[in-house]
CSV table of N, CA and C in Angstrom, one decimal:
chain,number,residue,atom,x,y,z
G,1,MET,N,24.0,8.1,-23.4
G,1,MET,CA,25.6,7.0,-23.0
G,1,MET,C,26.2,8.9,-22.1
G,2,ALA,N,26.5,8.9,-20.9
G,2,ALA,CA,26.7,10.7,-21.2
G,2,ALA,C,29.2,9.8,-21.3
G,3,THR,N,29.5,10.8,-21.5
G,3,THR,CA,31.2,10.5,-22.5
G,3,THR,C,32.1,11.5,-21.4
G,4,VAL,N,33.1,11.4,-20.9
G,4,VAL,CA,34.4,11.4,-20.3
G,4,VAL,C,35.1,11.7,-21.0
G,5,ILE,N,36.4,12.7,-20.4
G,5,ILE,CA,37.7,12.4,-21.2
G,5,ILE,C,39.0,12.6,-20.3
G,6,ARG,N,38.9,11.1,-19.1
G,6,ARG,CA,39.4,11.3,-17.9
G,6,ARG,C,40.7,10.3,-18.3
G,7,LEU,N,41.4,9.9,-17.1
G,7,LEU,CA,43.2,9.6,-17.5
G,7,LEU,C,43.0,7.4,-16.5
G,8,THR,N,43.7,7.1,-17.4
G,8,THR,CA,43.4,5.4,-17.0
G,8,THR,C,44.7,5.5,-17.2
G,9,LYS,N,44.8,4.6,-15.4
G,9,LYS,CA,46.5,4.0,-14.9
G,9,LYS,C,47.1,3.4,-16.0
G,10,MET,N,48.7,3.2,-16.4
G,10,MET,CA,48.8,2.8,-16.5
G,10,MET,C,50.2,1.7,-15.8
G,11,GLY,N,50.7,1.1,-16.5
G,11,GLY,CA,52.6,1.6,-16.0
G,11,GLY,C,52.2,0.0,-14.9
G,12,ARG,N,53.5,0.2,-13.7
G,12,ARG,CA,53.6,-1.0,-12.9
G,12,ARG,C,53.2,0.4,-11.7
G,13,LYS,N,53.2,-1.4,-10.7
G,13,LYS,CA,53.5,-0.6,-9.6
G,13,LYS,C,54.4,0.3,-8.4
G,14,LYS,N,53.8,2.1,-8.1
G,14,LYS,CA,56.0,2.6,-8.0
G,14,LYS,C,55.6,4.0,-8.7
G,15,LYS,N,55.1,3.6,-10.3
G,15,LYS,CA,56.0,3.9,-11.5
G,15,LYS,C,54.4,4.5,-11.9
G,16,PRO,N,53.5,4.8,-12.3
G,16,PRO,CA,52.2,5.8,-12.7
G,16,PRO,C,52.4,6.2,-14.2
G,17,PHE,N,51.5,5.4,-15.5
G,17,PHE,CA,52.5,6.5,-16.5
G,17,PHE,C,50.4,6.6,-17.1
G,18,TYR,N,50.1,7.2,-17.5
G,18,TYR,CA,48.6,7.7,-17.9
G,18,TYR,C,48.3,7.8,-19.0
G,19,ARG,N,46.9,7.8,-19.8
G,19,ARG,CA,46.7,7.7,-20.6
G,19,ARG,C,45.8,8.9,-21.1
G,20,ILE,N,44.8,9.7,-22.0
G,20,ILE,CA,44.0,10.1,-21.6
G,20,ILE,C,43.1,9.6,-22.7
G,21,VAL,N,42.1,9.5,-22.0
G,21,VAL,CA,40.6,8.8,-22.9
G,21,VAL,C,39.8,9.4,-22.8
G,22,VAL,N,39.2,8.8,-24.2
G,22,VAL,CA,37.7,8.9,-24.1
G,22,VAL,C,36.6,7.7,-23.3
G,23,THR,N,35.8,8.2,-23.1
G,23,THR,CA,35.1,7.0,-22.2
G,23,THR,C,33.3,6.6,-21.7
G,24,ASP,N,33.0,5.8,-21.7
G,24,ASP,CA,31.4,6.6,-20.5
G,24,ASP,C,31.4,6.4,-19.0
G,25,SER,N,31.0,7.6,-18.7
G,25,SER,CA,31.3,8.0,-17.5
G,25,SER,C,31.0,7.2,-16.7
G,26,ARG,N,30.0,5.8,-17.3
G,26,ARG,CA,29.8,4.1,-16.2
G,26,ARG,C,30.9,3.8,-16.0
G,27,LYS,N,31.5,3.6,-16.8
G,27,LYS,CA,32.8,2.3,-16.5
G,27,LYS,C,34.1,3.3,-15.6
G,28,LYS,N,34.5,1.3,-15.1
G,28,LYS,CA,36.2,1.8,-14.2
G,28,LYS,C,37.2,2.5,-14.8
G,29,ARG,N,38.3,3.5,-13.8
G,29,ARG,CA,39.1,4.2,-14.5
G,29,ARG,C,39.5,3.7,-15.1
G,30,ASP,N,39.8,1.4,-15.0
G,30,ASP,CA,39.9,1.3,-15.8
G,30,ASP,C,39.8,0.5,-16.5
G,31,GLY,N,38.4,0.4,-17.2
G,31,GLY,CA,37.8,-0.2,-17.7
G,31,GLY,C,37.6,-0.1,-19.0
G,32,GLY,N,37.2,-0.8,-20.4
G,32,GLY,CA,37.4,0.1,-21.7
G,32,GLY,C,36.9,1.6,-22.1
G,33,TRP,N,37.9,1.5,-23.3
G,33,TRP,CA,37.3,3.2,-24.0
G,33,TRP,C,37.2,2.8,-24.9
G,34,ILE,N,36.5,4.4,-25.3
G,34,ILE,CA,36.2,4.5,-27.1
G,34,ILE,C,37.5,5.1,-27.2
G,35,GLU,N,38.3,5.0,-27.1
G,35,GLU,CA,39.4,6.1,-28.3
G,35,GLU,C,40.4,7.2,-26.8
G,36,SER,N,41.8,6.5,-27.4
G,36,SER,CA,42.5,7.2,-26.7
G,36,SER,C,43.1,8.3,-27.2
G,37,ILE,N,43.6,9.6,-26.5
G,37,ILE,CA,43.5,10.4,-27.2
G,37,ILE,C,45.4,11.1,-27.2
G,38,GLY,N,45.9,10.7,-26.0
G,38,GLY,CA,47.2,11.6,-25.1
G,38,GLY,C,47.7,10.0,-24.2
G,39,TYR,N,48.3,11.1,-23.6
G,39,TYR,CA,48.8,10.5,-22.3
G,39,TYR,C,49.7,11.0,-21.8
G,40,TYR,N,50.6,10.9,-20.7
G,40,TYR,CA,50.8,11.3,-19.1
G,40,TYR,C,52.0,11.7,-18.7
G,41,ASN,N,52.9,11.2,-18.3
G,41,ASN,CA,53.8,10.7,-17.4
G,41,ASN,C,54.1,12.1,-16.7
G,42,PRO,N,53.9,11.5,-15.0
G,42,PRO,CA,54.2,12.6,-14.5
G,42,PRO,C,55.9,12.4,-13.6
G,43,LEU,N,56.6,11.0,-13.6
G,43,LEU,CA,57.5,10.9,-13.1
G,43,LEU,C,58.6,10.6,-13.8
G,44,VAL,N,58.6,11.3,-15.0
G,44,VAL,CA,60.6,13.6,-15.6
G,44,VAL,C,59.8,14.4,-15.5
G,45,GLU,N,61.4,14.2,-15.4
G,45,GLU,CA,61.7,16.1,-14.6
G,45,GLU,C,61.9,17.0,-16.8
G,46,PRO,N,60.5,17.7,-16.8
G,46,PRO,CA,59.6,17.6,-16.9
G,46,PRO,C,58.6,16.6,-17.2
G,47,SER,N,57.5,17.1,-16.3
G,47,SER,CA,56.7,16.0,-16.6
G,47,SER,C,56.1,16.1,-19.1
G,48,ILE,N,55.4,14.9,-19.1
G,48,ILE,CA,55.6,14.6,-20.0
G,48,ILE,C,54.0,15.0,-20.1
G,49,VAL,N,53.0,15.7,-21.2
G,49,VAL,CA,52.1,15.6,-21.8
G,49,VAL,C,52.4,16.1,-23.2
G,50,LYS,N,51.4,14.5,-24.0
G,50,LYS,CA,51.5,14.6,-25.0
G,50,LYS,C,49.4,14.1,-25.9
G,51,PHE,N,49.3,15.1,-26.5
G,51,PHE,CA,48.1,14.9,-26.7
G,51,PHE,C,47.1,15.1,-27.8
G,52,ASP,N,46.6,14.5,-28.6
G,52,ASP,CA,45.7,15.3,-29.6
G,52,ASP,C,44.6,16.6,-30.2
G,53,LYS,N,44.9,16.8,-29.9
G,53,LYS,CA,44.6,19.2,-29.6
G,53,LYS,C,42.9,18.5,-30.8
G,54,GLU,N,42.9,18.4,-31.9
G,54,GLU,CA,41.7,18.4,-33.1
G,54,GLU,C,41.3,16.9,-32.5
G,55,ARG,N,41.4,16.6,-31.8
G,55,ARG,CA,40.5,15.1,-31.3
G,55,ARG,C,39.8,15.0,-29.6
G,56,LEU,N,41.0,16.5,-29.3
G,56,LEU,CA,40.1,17.1,-27.7
G,56,LEU,C,38.9,18.1,-27.8
G,57,GLU,N,39.5,18.7,-29.1
G,57,GLU,CA,37.9,19.7,-29.1
G,57,GLU,C,37.0,19.0,-29.4
G,58,TYR,N,37.3,18.3,-30.9
G,58,TYR,CA,35.9,17.7,-31.7
G,58,TYR,C,35.3,16.3,-30.1
G,59,TRP,N,35.6,15.5,-29.4
G,59,TRP,CA,34.8,15.6,-28.3
G,59,TRP,C,33.9,16.4,-26.9
G,60,VAL,N,35.1,17.9,-26.8
G,60,VAL,CA,34.8,18.2,-25.7
G,60,VAL,C,33.7,18.9,-27.7
G,61,LYS,N,33.2,19.0,-28.1
G,61,LYS,CA,31.8,20.3,-29.4
G,61,LYS,C,30.9,18.7,-28.7
G,62,VAL,N,30.7,17.7,-29.0
G,62,VAL,CA,30.3,17.3,-28.9
G,62,VAL,C,29.6,16.5,-27.8
G,63,GLY,N,30.1,17.0,-26.9
G,63,GLY,CA,29.2,17.1,-25.4
G,63,GLY,C,30.6,16.4,-24.4
G,64,ALA,N,31.6,16.0,-24.1
G,64,ALA,CA,32.3,15.1,-23.7
G,64,ALA,C,32.3,16.2,-22.5
G,65,LYS,N,32.4,15.2,-21.4
G,65,LYS,CA,33.0,17.1,-20.3
G,65,LYS,C,34.1,16.1,-20.2
G,66,MET,N,35.5,17.1,-19.3
G,66,MET,CA,36.6,16.4,-18.9
G,66,MET,C,36.6,16.5,-17.6
G,67,SER,N,37.8,15.6,-17.2
G,67,SER,CA,38.0,15.6,-15.3
G,67,SER,C,39.0,16.6,-15.3
G,68,GLU,N,38.5,17.7,-14.2
G,68,GLU,CA,39.3,17.8,-13.1
G,68,GLU,C,40.7,18.4,-13.6
G,69,ARG,N,41.4,16.8,-13.9
G,69,ARG,CA,42.9,16.4,-14.1
G,69,ARG,C,43.4,16.5,-15.2
G,70,VAL,N,42.9,16.3,-16.4
G,70,VAL,CA,42.2,16.0,-17.2
G,70,VAL,C,42.8,18.0,-17.7
G,71,LYS,N,41.5,18.9,-17.6
G,71,LYS,CA,41.4,20.5,-17.6
G,71,LYS,C,42.6,21.1,-17.3
G,72,THR,N,43.1,20.6,-16.1
G,72,THR,CA,44.5,21.2,-15.8
G,72,THR,C,45.5,20.4,-17.0
G,73,ILE,N,46.4,19.3,-16.8
G,73,ILE,CA,47.0,20.2,-17.9
G,73,ILE,C,47.1,19.7,-19.4
G,74,THR,N,45.8,19.9,-20.1
G,74,THR,CA,46.1,20.3,-21.3
G,74,THR,C,46.1,21.8,-21.0
G,75,LYS,N,45.8,22.4,-20.3
G,75,LYS,CA,45.9,23.8,-21.0
G,75,LYS,C,47.3,24.2,-21.6
């Protein structure tokens, strides 16, 4: 199973809110996920990004690949 760390969209129309999740790469964007490790809210000034750094490092260590967006917001 190829795991990826990516964003899943939450919230309502025109008010997006994203969770940072670990999921199987074959699932849809908003499909089931293995673990939720944080969230990202782009609508407030400044944007809010909160995530569990230990869990992110663990998943990267065991082979999960981060999406480009997750790489940029977790720096």
